[in-house]
XYZ file of C-alpha atoms in Angstrom:
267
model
C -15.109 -48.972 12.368
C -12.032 -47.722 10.467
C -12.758 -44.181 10.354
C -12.840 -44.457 14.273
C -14.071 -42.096 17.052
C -12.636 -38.924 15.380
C -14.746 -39.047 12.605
C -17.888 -40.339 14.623
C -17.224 -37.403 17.043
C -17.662 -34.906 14.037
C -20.670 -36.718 12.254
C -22.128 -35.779 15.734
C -21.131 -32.845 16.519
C -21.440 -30.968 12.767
C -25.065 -30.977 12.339
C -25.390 -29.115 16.017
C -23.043 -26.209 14.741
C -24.834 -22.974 12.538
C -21.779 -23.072 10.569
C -22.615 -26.433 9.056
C -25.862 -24.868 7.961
C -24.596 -21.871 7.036
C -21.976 -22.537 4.798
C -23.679 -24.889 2.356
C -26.897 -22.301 1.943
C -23.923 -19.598 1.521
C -22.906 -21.976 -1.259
C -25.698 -22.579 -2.967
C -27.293 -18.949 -2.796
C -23.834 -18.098 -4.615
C -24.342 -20.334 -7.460
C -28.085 -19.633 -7.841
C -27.001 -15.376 -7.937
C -24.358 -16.669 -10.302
C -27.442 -18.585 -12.688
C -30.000 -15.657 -12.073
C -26.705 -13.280 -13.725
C -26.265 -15.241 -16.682
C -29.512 -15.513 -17.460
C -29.921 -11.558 -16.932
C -26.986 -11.351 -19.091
C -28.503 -13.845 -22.267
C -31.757 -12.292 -21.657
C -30.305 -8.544 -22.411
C -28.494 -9.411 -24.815
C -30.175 -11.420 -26.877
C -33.531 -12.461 -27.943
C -34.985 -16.191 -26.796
C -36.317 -17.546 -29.964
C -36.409 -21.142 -29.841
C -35.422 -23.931 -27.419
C -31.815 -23.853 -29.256
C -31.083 -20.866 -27.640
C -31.959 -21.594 -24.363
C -30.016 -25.254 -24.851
C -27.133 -22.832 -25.680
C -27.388 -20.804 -22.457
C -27.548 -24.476 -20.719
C -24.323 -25.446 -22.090
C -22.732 -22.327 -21.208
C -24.027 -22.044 -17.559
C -22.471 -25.604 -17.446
C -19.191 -24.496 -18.705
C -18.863 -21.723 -16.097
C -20.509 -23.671 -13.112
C -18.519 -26.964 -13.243
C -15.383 -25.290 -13.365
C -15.893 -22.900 -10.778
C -17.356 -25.458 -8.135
C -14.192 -27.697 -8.533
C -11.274 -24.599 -8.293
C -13.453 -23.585 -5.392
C -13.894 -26.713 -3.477
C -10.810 -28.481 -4.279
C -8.605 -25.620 -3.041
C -10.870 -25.487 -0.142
C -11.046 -28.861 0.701
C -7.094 -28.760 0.443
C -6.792 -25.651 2.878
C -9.013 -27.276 5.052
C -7.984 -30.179 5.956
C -4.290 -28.892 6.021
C -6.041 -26.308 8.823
C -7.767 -28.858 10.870
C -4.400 -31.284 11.113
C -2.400 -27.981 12.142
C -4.866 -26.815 14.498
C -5.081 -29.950 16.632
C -0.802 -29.885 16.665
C -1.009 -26.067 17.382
C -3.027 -27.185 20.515
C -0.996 -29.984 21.061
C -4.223 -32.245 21.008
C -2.350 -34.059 18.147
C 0.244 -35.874 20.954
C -3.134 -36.571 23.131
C -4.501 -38.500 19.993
C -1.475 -40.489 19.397
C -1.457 -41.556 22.919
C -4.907 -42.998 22.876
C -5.724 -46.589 21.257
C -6.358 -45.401 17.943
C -5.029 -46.642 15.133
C -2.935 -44.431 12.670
C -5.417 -45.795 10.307
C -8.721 -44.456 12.399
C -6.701 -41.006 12.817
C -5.188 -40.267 9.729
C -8.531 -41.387 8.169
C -10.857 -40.154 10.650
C -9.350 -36.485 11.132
C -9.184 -36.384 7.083
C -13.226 -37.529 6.795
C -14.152 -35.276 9.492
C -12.286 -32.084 7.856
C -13.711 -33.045 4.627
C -17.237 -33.475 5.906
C -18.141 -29.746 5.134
C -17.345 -29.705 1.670
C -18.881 -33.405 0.658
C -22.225 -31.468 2.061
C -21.666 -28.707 0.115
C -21.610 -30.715 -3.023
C -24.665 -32.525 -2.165
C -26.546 -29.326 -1.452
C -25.673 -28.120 -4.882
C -26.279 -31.331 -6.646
C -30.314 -30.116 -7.071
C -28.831 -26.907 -8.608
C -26.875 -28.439 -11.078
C -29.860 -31.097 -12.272
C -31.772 -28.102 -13.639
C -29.224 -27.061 -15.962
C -30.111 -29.927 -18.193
C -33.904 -28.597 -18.149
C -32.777 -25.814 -20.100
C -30.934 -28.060 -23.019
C -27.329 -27.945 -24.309
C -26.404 -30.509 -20.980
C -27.162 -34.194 -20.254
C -27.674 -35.641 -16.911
C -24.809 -37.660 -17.690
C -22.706 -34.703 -18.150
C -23.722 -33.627 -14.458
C -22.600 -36.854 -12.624
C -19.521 -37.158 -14.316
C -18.851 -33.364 -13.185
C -19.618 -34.345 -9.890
C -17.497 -37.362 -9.509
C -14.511 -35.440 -10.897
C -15.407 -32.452 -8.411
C -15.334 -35.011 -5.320
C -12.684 -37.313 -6.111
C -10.467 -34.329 -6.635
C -11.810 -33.147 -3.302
C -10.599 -36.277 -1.811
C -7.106 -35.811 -3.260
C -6.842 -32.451 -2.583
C -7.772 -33.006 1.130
C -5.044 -36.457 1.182
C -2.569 -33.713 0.370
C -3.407 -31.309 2.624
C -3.874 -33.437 5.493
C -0.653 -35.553 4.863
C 1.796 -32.291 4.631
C 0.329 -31.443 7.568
C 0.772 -34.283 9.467
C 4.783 -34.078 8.112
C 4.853 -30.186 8.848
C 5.589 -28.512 12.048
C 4.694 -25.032 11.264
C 1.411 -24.231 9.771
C 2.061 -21.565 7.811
C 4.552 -23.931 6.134
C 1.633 -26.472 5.723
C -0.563 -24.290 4.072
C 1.904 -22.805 1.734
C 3.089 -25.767 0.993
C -0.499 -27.086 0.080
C -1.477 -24.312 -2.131
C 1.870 -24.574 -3.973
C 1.393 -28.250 -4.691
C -1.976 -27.421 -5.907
C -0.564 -25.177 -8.086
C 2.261 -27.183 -8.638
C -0.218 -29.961 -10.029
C -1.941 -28.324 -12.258
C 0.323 -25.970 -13.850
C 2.366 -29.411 -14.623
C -0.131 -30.598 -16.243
C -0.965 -27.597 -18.508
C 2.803 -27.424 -19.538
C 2.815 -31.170 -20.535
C 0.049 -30.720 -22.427
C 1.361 -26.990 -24.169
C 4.698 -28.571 -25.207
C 2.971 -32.231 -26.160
C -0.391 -31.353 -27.714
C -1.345 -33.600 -30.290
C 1.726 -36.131 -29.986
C 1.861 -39.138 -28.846
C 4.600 -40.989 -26.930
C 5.024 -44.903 -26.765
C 1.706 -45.418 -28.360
C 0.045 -43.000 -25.805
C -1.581 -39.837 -26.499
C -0.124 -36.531 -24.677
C -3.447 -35.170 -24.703
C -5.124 -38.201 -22.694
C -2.559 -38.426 -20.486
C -2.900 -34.954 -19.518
C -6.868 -35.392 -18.964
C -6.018 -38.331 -16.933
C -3.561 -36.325 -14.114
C -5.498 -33.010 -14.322
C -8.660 -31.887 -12.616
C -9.042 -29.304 -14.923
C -8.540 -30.892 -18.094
C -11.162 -33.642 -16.736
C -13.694 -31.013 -15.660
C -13.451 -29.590 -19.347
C -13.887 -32.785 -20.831
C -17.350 -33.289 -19.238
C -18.821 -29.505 -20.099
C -18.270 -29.891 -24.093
C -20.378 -32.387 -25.304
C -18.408 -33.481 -28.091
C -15.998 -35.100 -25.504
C -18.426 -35.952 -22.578
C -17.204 -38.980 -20.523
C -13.564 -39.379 -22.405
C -10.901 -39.640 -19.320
C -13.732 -39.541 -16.831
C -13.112 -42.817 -15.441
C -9.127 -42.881 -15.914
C -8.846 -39.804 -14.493
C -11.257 -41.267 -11.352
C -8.309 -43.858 -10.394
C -5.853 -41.947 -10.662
C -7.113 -39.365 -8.379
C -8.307 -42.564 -6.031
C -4.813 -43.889 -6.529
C -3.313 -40.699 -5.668
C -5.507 -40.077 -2.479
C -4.603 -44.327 -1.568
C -1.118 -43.552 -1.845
C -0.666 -40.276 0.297
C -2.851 -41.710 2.815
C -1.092 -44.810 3.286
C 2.104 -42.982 3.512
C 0.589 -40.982 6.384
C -0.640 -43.909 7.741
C 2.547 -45.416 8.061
C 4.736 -42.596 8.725
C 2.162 -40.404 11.526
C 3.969 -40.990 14.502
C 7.134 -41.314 13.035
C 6.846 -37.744 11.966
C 4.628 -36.910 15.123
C 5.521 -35.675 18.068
C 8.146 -33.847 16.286
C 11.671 -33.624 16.994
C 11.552 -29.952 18.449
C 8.689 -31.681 21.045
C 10.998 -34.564 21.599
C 14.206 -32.498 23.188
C 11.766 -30.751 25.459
């Protein structure tokens, strides 16, 4: 199996931890507060005539869910699996790993799956949640999965990063800063190509879709506003699978070149 005995050990090992349990009904008791609000909020405000107002209160629950679920997982599933690569060097289990008869494939892969494993849960747990939104109108169902396949593959590409800066960094709070400022890095990129290029085009390609297909965000906001439901989707799906392929191959190939590091080596 490629994902090898580091991810099998944490398939196991998850479901007998509170914390696995805990975290997703955490989650998901968030975003249902976070519905039960809004709707306190349309309900106080305003008067429910029809079933165009309640579509409208769909849509905008959908705006300010989707969103919210991928700055809060992707930035967690970055941190996380930056943490879980810096823990096992911080222990020096790392050097024990490379010693064994893994692959670098079945370690880079496996400790990235098993870090991840938490917040792919998560997702799934508040899959349910997000299928009622198109009950109320305003949303389609299509809308929902192509939120949710943003929201994970960004999740994978946010964890690649993480875990392969961590595998090239010594120091962890190096790791992590580094992580969060790529994250930032990434986005805020993509947000000034798109302020200075909006509505242009360059070589026959427009600014505008090129920015939906390298940014999270701009993807995510693409599948809450009807009027542009599914454009970029898919592009922007393999680029962020292209992205993850490439940082994972580098760490692949590079793992114990970088690992046990040099400061290890002279001692």
């Amino acid at each position: 199996m490629i994902l090898g005995p580091v991810f099998q050990r944490e398939a196991v090992l998850a479901p007998r931890r509170p914390k696995f349990y805990l975290t997703r009904t955490v989650y998901v008791i968030a975003l249902l507060i976070l519905m039960c609000t809004a709707w306190l909020v349309v309900a106080g405000t305003q008067i429910i005539r029809n079933v165009g107002d309640m579509a409208r209160f769909g849509a905008v629950l959908f705006q300010i869910l989707a969103p919210l679920q991928l700055a809060v997982v992707a930035f967690g599933a970055a941190m996380v699996s930056a943490s879980a690569v810096a823990q096992e060097k911080d222990r020096r289990t790392l050097i024990l790993l490379l010693m064994t008869r893994m692959s670098n494939a079945e370690l880079v892969l496996g400790k990235l799956l098993a870090s991840l494993l938490n917040v792919f849960v998560m997702l799934v747990a508040a899959l349910p949640l997000f299928m009622m939104i198109p009950m109320f109108g305003g949303v389609s169902f299509t809308q929902v999965f192509h939120a949710f396949l943003v929201t994970a593959l960004t999740v994978l590409a946010a964890g690649s990063l993480g875990s392969t800066l961590a595998l090239w960094r010594e120091k962890t709070f190096q790791t992590l800063a580094m992580t969060a400022l790529s994250l930032v890095a990434w986005i805020g990129l993509c947000e000034a190509i798109r302020f200075v290029g909006h509505g242009r085009s360059v070589a026959g390609w427009s600014v505008d879709a090129l920015v939906v297909t390298l940014s999270p965000l701009r993807a995510i906001l693409t599948t809450v506003q009807p009027s542009l439901a599914g454009t970029g989707v898919f592009s922007f799906a393999a680029f962020a699978l292209a992205a993850a392929a490439v940082l994972n191959i580098w760490a692949v190939l590079r793992v114990r070149v970088w690992n046990p590091s040099r400061e290890l080596r002279l001692v």
